[in-house]
mmCIF file of C-alpha atoms and ligand atoms in Angstrom:
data_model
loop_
_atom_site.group_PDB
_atom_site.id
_atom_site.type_symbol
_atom_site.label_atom_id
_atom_site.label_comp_id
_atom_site.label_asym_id
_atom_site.label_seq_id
_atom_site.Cartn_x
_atom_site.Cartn_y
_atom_site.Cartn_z
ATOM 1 C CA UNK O 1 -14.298 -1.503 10.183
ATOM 2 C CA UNK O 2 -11.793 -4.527 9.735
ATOM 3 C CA UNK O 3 -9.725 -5.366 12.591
ATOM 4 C CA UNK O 4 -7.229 -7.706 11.832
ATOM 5 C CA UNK O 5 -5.120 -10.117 13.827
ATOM 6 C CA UNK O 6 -1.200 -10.077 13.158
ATOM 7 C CA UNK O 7 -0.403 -13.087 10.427
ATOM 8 C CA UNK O 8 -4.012 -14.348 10.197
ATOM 9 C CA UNK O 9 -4.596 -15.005 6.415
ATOM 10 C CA UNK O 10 -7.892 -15.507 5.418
ATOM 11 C CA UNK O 11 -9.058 -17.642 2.332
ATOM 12 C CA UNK O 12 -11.610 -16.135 0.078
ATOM 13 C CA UNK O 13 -13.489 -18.109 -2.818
ATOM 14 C CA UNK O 14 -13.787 -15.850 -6.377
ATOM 15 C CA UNK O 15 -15.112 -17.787 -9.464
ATOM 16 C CA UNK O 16 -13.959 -21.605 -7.772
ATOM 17 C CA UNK O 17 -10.389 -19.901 -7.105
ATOM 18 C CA UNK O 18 -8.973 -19.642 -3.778
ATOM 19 C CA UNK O 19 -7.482 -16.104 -2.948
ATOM 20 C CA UNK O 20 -5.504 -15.753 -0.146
ATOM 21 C CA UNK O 21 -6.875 -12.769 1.484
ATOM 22 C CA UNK O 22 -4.362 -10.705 3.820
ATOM 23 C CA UNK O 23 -7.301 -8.438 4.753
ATOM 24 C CA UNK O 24 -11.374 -8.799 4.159
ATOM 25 C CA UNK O 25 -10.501 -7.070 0.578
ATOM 26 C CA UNK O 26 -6.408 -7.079 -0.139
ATOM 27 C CA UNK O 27 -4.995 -10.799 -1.254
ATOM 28 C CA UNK O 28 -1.709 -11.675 -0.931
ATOM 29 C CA UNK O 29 -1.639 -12.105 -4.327
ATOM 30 C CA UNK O 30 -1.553 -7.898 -5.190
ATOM 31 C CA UNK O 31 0.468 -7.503 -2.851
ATOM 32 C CA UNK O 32 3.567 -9.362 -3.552
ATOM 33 C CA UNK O 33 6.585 -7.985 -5.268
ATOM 34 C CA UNK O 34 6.554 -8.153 -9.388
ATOM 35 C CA UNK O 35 9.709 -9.447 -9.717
ATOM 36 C CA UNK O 36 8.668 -13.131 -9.037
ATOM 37 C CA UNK O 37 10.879 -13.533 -6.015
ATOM 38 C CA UNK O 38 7.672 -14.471 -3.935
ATOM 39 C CA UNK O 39 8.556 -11.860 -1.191
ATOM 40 C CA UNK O 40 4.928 -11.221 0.054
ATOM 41 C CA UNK O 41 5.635 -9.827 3.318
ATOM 42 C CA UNK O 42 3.375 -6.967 4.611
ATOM 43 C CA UNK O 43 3.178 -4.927 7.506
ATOM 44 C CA UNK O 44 -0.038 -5.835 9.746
ATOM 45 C CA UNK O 45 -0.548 -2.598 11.341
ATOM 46 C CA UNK O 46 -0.119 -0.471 7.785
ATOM 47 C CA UNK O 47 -2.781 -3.408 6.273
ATOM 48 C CA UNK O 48 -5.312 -2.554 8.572
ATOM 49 C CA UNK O 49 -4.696 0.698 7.684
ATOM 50 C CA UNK O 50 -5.228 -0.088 4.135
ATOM 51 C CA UNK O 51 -8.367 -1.773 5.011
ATOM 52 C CA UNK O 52 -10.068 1.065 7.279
ATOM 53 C CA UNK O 53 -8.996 3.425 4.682
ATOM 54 C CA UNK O 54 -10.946 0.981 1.971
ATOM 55 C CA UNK O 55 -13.934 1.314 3.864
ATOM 56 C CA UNK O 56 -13.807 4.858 4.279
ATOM 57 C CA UNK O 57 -13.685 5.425 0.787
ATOM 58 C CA UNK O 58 -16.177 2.507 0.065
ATOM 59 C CA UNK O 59 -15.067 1.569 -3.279
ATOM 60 C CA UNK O 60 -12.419 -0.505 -4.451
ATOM 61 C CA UNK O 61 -8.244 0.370 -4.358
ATOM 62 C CA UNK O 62 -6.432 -0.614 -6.867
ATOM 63 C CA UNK O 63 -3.142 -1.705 -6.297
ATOM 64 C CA UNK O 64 -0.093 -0.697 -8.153
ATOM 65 C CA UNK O 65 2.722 -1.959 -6.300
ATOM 66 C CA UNK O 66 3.063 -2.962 -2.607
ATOM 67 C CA UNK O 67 5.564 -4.635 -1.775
ATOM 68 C CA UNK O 68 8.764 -4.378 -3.470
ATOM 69 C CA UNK O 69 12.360 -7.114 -2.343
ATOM 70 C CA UNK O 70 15.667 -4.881 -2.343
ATOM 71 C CA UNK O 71 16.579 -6.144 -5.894
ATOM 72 C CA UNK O 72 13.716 -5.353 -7.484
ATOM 73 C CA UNK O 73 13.538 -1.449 -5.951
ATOM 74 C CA UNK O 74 17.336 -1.509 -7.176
ATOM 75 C CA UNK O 75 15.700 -1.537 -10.686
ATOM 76 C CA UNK O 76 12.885 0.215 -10.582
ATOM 77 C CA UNK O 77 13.402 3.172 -8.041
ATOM 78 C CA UNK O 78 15.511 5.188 -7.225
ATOM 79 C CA UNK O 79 15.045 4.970 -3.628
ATOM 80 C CA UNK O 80 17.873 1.759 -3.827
ATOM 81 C CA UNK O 81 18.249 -1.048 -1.782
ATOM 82 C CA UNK O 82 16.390 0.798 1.572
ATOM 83 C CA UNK O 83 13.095 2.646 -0.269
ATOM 84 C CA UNK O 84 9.645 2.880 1.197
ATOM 85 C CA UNK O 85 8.512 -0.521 -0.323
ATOM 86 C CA UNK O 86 11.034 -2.663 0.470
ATOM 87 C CA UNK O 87 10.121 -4.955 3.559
ATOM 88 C CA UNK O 88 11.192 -3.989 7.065
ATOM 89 C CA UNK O 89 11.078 -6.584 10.338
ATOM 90 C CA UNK O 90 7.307 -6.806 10.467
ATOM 91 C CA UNK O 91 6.839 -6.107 6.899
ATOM 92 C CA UNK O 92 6.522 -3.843 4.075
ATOM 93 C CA UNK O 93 4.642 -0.204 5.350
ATOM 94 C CA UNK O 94 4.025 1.199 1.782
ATOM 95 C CA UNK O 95 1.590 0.556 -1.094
ATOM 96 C CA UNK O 96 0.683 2.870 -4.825
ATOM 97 C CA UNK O 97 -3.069 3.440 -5.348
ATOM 98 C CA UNK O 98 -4.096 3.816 -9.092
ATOM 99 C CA UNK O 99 -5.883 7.201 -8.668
ATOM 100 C CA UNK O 100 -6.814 10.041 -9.950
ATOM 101 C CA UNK O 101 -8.967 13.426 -9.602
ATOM 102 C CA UNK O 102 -11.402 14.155 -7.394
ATOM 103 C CA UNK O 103 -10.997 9.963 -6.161
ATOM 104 C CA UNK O 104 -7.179 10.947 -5.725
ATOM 105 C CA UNK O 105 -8.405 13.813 -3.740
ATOM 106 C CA UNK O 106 -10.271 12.505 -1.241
ATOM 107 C CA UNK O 107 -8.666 9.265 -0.741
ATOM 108 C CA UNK O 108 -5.438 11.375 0.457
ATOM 109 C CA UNK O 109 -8.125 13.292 2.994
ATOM 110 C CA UNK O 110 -9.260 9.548 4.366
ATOM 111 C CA UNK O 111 -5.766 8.333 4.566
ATOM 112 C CA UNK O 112 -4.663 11.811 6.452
ATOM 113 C CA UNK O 113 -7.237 10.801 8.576
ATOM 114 C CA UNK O 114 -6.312 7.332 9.591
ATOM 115 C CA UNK O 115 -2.237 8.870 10.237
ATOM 116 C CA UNK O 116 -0.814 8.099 7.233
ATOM 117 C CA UNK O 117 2.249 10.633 7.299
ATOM 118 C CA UNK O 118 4.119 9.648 3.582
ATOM 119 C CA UNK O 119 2.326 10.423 0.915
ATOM 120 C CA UNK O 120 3.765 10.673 -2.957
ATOM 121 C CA UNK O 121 1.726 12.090 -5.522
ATOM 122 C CA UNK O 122 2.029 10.792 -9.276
ATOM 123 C CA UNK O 123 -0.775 12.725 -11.263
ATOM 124 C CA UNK O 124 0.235 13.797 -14.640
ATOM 125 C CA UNK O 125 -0.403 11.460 -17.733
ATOM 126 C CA UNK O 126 -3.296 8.932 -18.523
ATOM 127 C CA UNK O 127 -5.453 9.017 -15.782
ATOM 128 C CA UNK O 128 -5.493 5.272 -15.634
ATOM 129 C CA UNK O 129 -1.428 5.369 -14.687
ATOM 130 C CA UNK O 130 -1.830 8.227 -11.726
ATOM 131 C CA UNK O 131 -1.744 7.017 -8.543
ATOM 132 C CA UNK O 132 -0.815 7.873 -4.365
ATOM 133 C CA UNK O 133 1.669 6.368 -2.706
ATOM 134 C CA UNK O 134 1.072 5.969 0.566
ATOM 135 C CA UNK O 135 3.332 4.656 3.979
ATOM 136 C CA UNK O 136 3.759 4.276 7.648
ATOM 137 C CA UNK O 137 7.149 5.006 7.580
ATOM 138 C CA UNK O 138 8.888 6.670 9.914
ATOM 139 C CA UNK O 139 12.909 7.875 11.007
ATOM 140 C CA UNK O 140 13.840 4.503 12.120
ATOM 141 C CA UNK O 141 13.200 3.174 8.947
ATOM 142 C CA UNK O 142 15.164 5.869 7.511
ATOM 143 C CA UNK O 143 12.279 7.783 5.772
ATOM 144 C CA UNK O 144 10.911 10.368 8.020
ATOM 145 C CA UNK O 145 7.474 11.595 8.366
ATOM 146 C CA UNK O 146 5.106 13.289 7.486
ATOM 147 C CA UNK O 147 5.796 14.205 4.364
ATOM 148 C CA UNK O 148 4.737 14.549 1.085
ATOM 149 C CA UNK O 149 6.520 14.638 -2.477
ATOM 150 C CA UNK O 150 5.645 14.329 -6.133
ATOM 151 C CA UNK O 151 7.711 11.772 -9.285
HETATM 152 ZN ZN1 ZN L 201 11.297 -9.449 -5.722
#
């Protein structure tokens, strides 16, 4: 099991390039928002989360989006300028799995299992776009929890 310290990065050597790890298995790198802003900001607690819940399922997660600046949800949710990606004080709690089936399955069991109480589910299509959001939201972030909804 990883337990992390709060804003201890860890460097990690792949193929003579250095990866800045934020956990033993999640770089900075997939975490940071698409739009090229830079904002890489994520949530400590929710990481080691993320981590545990990588273990559990002992294979790797592949990360669709994690962590998103206000502009860039503006344009590509719905959720505006205050959706489950977009950084809070400590962070961004939120992160899509590419996932799908039986995989999809059980990773929402482990995840239920370390307290993860948001969950969106995004399974129609090519298998290789379906994925599980997941967060550790809550109703002072304005985004309640648990729940669960579908896109
Ligand atoms: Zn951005």
């Amino acid at each position: 099991m990883w337990v992390g310290t709060r804003r201890q990065f860890n460097g990690l050597i792949i193929g003579g390039i250095a990866m800045l790890m934020i956990t033993k298995n999640f770089s900075v790198g997939e975490m940071k928002c698409h739009c090229g802003c830079g904002e890489d900001s994520m949530d400590m607690d929710f990481m080691d989360i993320l981590q545990n819940i990588r273990e559990d399922m002992n294979r790797p997660l592949k990360i669709s989006s994690a962590v998103r600046c206000a502009n860039h949800n503006m344009k590509v949710s719905s959720t505006g300028k205050n959706g489950p990606h977009v950084p809070r004080t400590d962070g961004t709690k939120a992160a899509d799995i590419i996932i799908a089936g039986a995989d999809a399955l059980r990773f929402i069991d482990v995840a239920r299992k370390h307290g993860i109480g948001g969950i969106g589910i995004s399974q129609r299509g090519a298998h290789a776009k379906r994925f599980v959001h997941i967060d550790t939201l809550s109703a002072d972030d304005g985004h309640p929890r648990p729940t669960v909804w579908t896109y």
